[in-house]
Short mmCIF file of C-alpha atoms in Angstrom, two decimals:
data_model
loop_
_atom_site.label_atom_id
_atom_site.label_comp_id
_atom_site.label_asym_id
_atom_site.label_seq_id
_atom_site.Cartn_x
_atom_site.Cartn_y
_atom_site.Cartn_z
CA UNK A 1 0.00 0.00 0.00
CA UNK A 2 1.39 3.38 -0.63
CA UNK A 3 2.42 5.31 2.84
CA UNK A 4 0.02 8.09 3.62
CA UNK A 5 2.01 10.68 2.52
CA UNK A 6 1.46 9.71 -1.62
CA UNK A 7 -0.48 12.27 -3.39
CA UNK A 8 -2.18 8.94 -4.67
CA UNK A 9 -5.15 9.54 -2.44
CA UNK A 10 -6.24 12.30 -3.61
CA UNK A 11 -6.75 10.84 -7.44
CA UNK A 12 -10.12 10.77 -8.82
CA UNK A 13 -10.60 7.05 -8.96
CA UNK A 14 -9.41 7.07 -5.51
CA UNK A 15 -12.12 8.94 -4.69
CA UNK A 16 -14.22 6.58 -6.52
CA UNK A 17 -13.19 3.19 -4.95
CA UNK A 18 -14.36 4.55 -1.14
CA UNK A 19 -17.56 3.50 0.44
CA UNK A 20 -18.48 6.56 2.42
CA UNK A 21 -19.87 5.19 6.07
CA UNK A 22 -20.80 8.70 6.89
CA UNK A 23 -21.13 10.46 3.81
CA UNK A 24 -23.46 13.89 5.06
CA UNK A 25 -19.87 15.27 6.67
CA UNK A 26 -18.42 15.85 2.59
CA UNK A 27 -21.77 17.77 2.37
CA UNK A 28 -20.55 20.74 4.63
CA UNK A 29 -17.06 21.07 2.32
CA UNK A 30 -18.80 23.42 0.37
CA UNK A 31 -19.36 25.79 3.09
CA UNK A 32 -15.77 26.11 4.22
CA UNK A 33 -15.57 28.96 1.91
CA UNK A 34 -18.45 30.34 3.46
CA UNK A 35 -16.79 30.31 6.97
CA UNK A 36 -14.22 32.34 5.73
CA UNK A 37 -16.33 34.87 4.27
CA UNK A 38 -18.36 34.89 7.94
CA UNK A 39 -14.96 35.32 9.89
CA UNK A 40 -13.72 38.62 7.65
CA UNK A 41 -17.95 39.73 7.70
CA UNK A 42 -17.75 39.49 11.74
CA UNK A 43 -14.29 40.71 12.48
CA UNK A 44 -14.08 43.54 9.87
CA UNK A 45 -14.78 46.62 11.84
CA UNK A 46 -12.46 45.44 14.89
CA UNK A 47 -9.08 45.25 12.02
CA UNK A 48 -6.62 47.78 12.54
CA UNK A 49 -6.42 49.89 9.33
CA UNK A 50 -2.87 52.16 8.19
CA UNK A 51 -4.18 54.80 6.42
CA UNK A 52 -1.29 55.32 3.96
CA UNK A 53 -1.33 56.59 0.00
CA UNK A 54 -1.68 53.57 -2.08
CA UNK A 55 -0.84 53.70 -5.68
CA UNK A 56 -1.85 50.48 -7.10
CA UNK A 57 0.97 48.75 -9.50
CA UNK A 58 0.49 46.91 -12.59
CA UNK A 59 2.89 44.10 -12.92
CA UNK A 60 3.65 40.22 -11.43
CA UNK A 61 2.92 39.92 -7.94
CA UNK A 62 5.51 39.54 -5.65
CA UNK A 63 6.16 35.94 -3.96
CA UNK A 64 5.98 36.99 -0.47
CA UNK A 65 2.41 38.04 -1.09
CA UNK A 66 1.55 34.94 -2.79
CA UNK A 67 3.23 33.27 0.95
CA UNK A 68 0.69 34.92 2.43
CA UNK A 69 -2.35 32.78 0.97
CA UNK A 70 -0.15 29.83 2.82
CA UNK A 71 -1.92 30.13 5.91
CA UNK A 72 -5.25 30.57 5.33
CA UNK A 73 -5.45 27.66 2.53
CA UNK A 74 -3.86 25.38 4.88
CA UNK A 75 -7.02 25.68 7.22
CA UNK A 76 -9.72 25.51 4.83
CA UNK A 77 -7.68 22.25 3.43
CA UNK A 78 -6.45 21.02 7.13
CA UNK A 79 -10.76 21.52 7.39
CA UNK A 80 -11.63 20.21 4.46
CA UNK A 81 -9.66 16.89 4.75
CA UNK A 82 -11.01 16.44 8.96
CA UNK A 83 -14.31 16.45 7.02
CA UNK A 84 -13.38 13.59 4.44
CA UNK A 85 -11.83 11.48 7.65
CA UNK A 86 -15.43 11.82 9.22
CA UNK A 87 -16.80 10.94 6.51
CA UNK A 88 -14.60 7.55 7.01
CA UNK A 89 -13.66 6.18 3.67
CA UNK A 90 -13.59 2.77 3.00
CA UNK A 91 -12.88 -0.01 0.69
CA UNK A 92 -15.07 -2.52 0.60
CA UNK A 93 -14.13 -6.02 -1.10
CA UNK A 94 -17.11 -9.24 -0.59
CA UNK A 95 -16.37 -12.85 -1.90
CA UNK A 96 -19.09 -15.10 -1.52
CA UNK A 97 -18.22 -18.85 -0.58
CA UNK A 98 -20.60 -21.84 -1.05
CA UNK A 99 -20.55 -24.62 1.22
CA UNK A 100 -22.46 -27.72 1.01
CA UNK A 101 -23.36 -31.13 2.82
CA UNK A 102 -22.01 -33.45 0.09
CA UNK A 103 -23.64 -36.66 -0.90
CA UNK A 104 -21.61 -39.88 -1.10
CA UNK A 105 -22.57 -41.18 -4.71
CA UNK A 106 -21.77 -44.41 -6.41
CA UNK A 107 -22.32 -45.55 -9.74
CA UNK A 108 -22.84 -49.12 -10.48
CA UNK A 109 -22.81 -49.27 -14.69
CA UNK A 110 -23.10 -52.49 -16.44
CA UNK A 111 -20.53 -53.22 -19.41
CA UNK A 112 -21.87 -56.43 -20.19
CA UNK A 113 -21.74 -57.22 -23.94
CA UNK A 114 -25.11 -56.44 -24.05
CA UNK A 115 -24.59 -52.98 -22.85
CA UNK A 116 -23.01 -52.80 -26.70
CA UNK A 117 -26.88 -53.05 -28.21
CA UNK A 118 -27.70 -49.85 -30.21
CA UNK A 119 -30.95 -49.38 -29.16
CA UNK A 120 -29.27 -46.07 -27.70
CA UNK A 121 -27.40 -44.31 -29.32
CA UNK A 122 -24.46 -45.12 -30.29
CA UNK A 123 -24.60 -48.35 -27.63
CA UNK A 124 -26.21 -48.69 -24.22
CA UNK A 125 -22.98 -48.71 -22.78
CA UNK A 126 -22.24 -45.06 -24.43
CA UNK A 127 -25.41 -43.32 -24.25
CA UNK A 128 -25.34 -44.52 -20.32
CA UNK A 129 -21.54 -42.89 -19.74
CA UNK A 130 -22.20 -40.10 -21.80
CA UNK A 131 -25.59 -39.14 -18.91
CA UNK A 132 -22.94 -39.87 -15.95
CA UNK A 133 -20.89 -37.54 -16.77
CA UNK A 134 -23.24 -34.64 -17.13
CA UNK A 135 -24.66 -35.91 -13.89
CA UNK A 136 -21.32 -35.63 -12.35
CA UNK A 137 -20.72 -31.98 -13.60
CA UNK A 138 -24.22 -30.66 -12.44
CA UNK A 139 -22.84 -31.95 -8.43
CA UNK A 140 -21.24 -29.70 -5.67
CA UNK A 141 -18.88 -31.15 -3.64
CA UNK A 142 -20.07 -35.03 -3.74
CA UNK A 143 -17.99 -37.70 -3.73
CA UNK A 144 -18.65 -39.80 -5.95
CA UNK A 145 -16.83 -43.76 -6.98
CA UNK A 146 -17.42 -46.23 -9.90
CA UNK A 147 -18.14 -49.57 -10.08
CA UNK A 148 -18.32 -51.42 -12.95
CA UNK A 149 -19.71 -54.70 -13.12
CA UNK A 150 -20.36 -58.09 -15.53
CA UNK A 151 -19.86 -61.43 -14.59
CA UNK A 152 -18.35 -59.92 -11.28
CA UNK A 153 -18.25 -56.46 -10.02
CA UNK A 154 -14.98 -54.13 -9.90
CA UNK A 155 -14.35 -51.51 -8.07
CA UNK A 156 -13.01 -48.92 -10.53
CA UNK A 157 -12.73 -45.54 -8.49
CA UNK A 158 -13.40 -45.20 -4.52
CA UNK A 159 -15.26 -42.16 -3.61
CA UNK A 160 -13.37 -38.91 -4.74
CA UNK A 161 -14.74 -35.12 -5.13
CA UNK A 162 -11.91 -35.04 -8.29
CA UNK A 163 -14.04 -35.33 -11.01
CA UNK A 164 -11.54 -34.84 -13.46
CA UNK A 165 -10.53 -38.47 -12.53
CA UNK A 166 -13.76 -39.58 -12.67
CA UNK A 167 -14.07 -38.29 -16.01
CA UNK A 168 -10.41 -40.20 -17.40
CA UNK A 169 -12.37 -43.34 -16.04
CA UNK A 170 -15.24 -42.97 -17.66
CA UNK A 171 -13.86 -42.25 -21.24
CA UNK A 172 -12.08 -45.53 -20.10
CA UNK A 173 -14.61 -48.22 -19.64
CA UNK A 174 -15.08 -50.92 -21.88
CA UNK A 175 -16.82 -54.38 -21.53
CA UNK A 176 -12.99 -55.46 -22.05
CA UNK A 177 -12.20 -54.50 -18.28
CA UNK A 178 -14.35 -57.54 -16.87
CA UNK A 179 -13.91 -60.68 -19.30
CA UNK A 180 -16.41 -62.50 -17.33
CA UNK A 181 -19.30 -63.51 -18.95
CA UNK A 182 -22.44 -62.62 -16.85
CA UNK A 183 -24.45 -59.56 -14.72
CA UNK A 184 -23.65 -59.71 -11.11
CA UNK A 185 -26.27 -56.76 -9.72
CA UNK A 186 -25.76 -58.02 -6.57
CA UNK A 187 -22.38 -58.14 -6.63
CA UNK A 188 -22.04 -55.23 -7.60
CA UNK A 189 -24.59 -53.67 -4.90
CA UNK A 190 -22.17 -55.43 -2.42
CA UNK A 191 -19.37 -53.78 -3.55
CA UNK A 192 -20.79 -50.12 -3.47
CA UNK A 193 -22.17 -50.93 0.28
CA UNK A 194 -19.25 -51.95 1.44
CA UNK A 195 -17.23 -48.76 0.51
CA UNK A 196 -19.86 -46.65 1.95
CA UNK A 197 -20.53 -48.10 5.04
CA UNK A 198 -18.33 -46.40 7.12
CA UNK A 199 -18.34 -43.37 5.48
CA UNK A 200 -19.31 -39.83 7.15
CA UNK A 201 -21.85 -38.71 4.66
CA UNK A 202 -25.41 -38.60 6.64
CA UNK A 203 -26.51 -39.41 3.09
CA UNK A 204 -25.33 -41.98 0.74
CA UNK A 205 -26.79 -43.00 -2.69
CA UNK A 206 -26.06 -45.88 -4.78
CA UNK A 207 -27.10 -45.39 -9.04
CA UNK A 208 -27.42 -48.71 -10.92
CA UNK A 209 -27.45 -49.17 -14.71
CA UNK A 210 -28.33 -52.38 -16.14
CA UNK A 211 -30.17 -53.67 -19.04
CA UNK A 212 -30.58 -57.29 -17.48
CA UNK A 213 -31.20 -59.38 -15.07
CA UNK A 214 -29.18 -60.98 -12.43
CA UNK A 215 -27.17 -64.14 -13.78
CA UNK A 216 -24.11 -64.45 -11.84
CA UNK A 217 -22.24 -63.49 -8.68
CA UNK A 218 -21.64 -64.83 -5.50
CA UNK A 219 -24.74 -62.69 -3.43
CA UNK A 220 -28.45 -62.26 -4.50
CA UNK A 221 -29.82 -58.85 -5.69
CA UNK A 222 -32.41 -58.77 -2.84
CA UNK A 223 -29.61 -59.47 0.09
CA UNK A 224 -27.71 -56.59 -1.30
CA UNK A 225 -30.57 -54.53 -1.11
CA UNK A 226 -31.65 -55.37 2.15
CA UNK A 227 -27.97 -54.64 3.18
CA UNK A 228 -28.23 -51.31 1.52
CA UNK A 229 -30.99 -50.36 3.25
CA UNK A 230 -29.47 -51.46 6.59
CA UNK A 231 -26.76 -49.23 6.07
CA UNK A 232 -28.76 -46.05 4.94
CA UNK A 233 -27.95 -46.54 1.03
CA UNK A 234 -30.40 -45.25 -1.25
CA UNK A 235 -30.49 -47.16 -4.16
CA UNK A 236 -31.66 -45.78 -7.69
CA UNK A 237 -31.74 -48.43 -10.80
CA UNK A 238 -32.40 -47.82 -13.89
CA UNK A 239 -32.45 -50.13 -16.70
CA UNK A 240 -31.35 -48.89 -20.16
CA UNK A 241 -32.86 -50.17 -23.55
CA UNK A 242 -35.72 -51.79 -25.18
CA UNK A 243 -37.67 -54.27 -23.51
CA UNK A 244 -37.90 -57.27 -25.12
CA UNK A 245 -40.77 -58.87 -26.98
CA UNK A 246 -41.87 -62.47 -27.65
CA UNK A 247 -44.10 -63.67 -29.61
CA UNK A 248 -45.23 -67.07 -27.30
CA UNK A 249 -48.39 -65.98 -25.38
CA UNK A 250 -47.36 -68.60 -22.34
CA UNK A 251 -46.86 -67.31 -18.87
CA UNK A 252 -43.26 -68.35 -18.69
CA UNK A 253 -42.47 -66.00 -22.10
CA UNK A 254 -44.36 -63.14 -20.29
CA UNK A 255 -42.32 -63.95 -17.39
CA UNK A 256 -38.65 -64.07 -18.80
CA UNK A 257 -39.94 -60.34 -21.01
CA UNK A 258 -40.40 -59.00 -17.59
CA UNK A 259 -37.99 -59.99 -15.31
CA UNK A 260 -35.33 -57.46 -16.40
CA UNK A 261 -37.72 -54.93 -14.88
CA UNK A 262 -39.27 -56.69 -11.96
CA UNK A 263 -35.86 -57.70 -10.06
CA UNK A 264 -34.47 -53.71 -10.59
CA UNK A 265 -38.33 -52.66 -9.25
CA UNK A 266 -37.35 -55.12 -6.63
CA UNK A 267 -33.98 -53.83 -5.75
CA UNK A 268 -35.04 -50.19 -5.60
CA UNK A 269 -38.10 -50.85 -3.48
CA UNK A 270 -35.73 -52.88 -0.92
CA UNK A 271 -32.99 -50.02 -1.26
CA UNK A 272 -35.69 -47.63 -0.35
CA UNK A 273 -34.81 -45.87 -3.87
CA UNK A 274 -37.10 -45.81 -6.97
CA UNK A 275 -36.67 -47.28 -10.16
CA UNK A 276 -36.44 -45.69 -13.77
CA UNK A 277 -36.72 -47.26 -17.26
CA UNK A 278 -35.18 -45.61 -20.15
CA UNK A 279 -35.54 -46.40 -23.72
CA UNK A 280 -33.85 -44.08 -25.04
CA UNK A 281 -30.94 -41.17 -24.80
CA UNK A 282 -33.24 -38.69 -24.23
CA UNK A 283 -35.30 -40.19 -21.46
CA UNK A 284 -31.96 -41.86 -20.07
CA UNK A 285 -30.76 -38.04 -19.73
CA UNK A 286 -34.22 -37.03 -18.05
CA UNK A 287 -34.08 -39.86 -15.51
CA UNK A 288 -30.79 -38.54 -14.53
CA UNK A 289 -31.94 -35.10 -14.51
CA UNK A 290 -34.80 -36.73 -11.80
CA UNK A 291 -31.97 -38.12 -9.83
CA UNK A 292 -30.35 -35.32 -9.71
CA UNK A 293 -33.30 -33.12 -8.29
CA UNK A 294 -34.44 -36.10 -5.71
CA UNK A 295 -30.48 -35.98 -4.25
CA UNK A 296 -30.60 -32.28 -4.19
CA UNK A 297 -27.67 -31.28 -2.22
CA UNK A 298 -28.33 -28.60 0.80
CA UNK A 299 -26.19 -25.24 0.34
CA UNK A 300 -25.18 -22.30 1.92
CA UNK A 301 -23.49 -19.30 0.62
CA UNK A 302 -21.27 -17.37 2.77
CA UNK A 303 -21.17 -13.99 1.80
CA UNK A 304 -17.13 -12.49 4.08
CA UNK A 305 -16.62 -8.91 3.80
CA UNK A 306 -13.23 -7.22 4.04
CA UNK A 307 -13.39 -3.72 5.00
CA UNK A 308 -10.30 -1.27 4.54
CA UNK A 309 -10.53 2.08 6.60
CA UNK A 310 -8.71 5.18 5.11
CA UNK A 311 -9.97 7.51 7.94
CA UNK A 312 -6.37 7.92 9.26
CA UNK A 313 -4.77 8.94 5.90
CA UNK A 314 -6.51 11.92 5.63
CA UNK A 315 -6.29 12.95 9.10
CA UNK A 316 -2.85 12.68 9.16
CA UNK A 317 -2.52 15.28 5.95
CA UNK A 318 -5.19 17.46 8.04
CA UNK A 319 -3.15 17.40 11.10
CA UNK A 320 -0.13 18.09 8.49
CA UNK A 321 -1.84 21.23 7.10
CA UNK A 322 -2.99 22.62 10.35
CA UNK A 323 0.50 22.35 11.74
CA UNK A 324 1.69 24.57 8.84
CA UNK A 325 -0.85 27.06 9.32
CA UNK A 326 0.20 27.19 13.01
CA UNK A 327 3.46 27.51 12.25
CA UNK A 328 2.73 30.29 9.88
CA UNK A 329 0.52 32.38 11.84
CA UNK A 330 3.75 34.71 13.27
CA UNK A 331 5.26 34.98 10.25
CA UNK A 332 5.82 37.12 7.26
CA UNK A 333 3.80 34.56 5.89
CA UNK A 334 0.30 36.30 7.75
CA UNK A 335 -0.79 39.43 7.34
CA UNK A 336 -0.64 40.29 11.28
CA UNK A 337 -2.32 43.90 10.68
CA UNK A 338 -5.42 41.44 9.93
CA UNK A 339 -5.40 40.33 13.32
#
């Protein structure tokens, strides 16, 4: 900052930067003049007057008669500037910080070979990461994992608030990462309980893409939902693509064209979620877009003031000013016949 002595402070956009806590003191600055003009009305018949010839001279005035403006312009300014320091300039800077109560959040996506059909577009598998990561962007302060999951489930990020990473592993996945053949929901349910059991978070949410039904894994759909819901995990599931048609009429092909749906209905009503269908991109986007307003995250913005004073500055070039007129008052500097 520069010291107090700078004629800085006294530039225009100086002047423009202050906040002015009391700002009716710079209305009297006009009427310093004024005083001035009160003090010679009042005190002009008590002056002593020299009666001499005067024979005014044409010409540049003479220095020590400019000195003798010294004085009285150092009061009116020494006056002046007391004013501006009541008037208490400040500047004024706010930032505004948002704080939230983050959700813990963990995918469970599907990269069976199945996930590869193009009823979305360009593949389930696609269509699905391409929604997770503009679900990821539209969060504050979540952390949120990835697990993948086939013929056995994978743990492919642990819960993390960089979502940068999150991103590099999403334009990584591939049904290539888990060989085996198969869709282990539960498995994979497991999995995301398990590394959000102990966590902090008062709430914890578990999304689940699939497009089948449960055909392998070492732990039923239902247990991991039950185990879910004993440990306060929400569980959303949403199954991605067309459902499939037959053309028997027998209850057992009516049966196997539900039962994609019916086990993820089952899951999310156990895991005290919902469940979503989506047949295509643009209602696979919306049911994330649901999610995303059910998990609402719960905000506050912190609005921190700094407040500079520059009271003193100007008080200090008052004082300054009415120590020169002071100092001035006995000298050749004053007129002392005005006295």
């Amino acid at each position: 900052m520069e010291k107090w002595f700078s004629l800085k402070w006294f530039g225009y956009e100086v002047f423009r930067s202050y906040e002015w806590v009391y700002p009716y003191f710079l209305y009297l600055l006009p009427f310093i003049p004024i005083l001035f003009w009160l003090r010679n009305a009042l005190h002009r018949k008590h002056k002593q007057r020299l009666v001499i010839t005067y024979s005014p001279v044409r010409g540049a005035r003479d220095w020590q008669t400019l000195l003798r403006f010294v004085q009285p312009v150092s009061v009116a300014l020494g006056i002046a500037l007391i004013l501006v320091a009541l008037a208490r300039p400040q500047v004024i800077s706010e930032r505004t910080d948002q704080y939230s109560e983050g959700i813990d959040i963990m995918l469970l996506l599907d990269i069976s070979d199945s996930m590869m059909e193009k009823d979305l577009s360009p593949n389930r598998l696609e269509a699905a990461k391409l929604v997770a990561r503009q679900f990821i962007k539209g969060r504050l302060q979540d952390r949120i994992g990835l697990i993948v999951f086939a013929g056995e489930a994978v743990s492919l990020c642990p819960l993390t608030t960089d979502y940068e990473l999150l991103y590099g592993f999403l334009d990584e996945i591939s049904p290539a990462m888990v060989p085996t053949a198969g869709t282990a929901i539960g498995s994979a349910l497991a999995v995301a309980v398990n590394r959000m059991r102990e966590t902090p978070g008062e709430s914890k949410v578990a999304i689940l893409i699939s497009d089948g039904d449960n055909t392998s894994g070492n732990l039923g759909p239902a247990t991991s939902a039950q185990l879910a819901h004993a440990f306060g995990v929400k569980v959303y599931t949403i199954s991605v693509g067309k459902q499939k048609k037959s053309m028997r009429t027998d209850s057992a092909a009516v049966s196997n064209a539900l039962v994609d749906e019916t086990e993820l209905k089952n899951i999310a009503g156990l895991g005290n979620g919902k469940y979503f269908r989506a047949s295509d991109n643009s209602t696979l986007e919306g049911v994330f877009k649901q999610i995303d307003q059910l998990e609402k995250v719960k905000s506050r913005d912190v609005v921190s003031r700094d407040v500079t004073d520059f009271y003193r500055i100007y008080l200090y070039w008052a004082v300054l000013f009415l120590l020169i007129a002071i100092g001035t008052k006995s000298t050749f500097m004053a007129n002392i016949l005005e006295d």
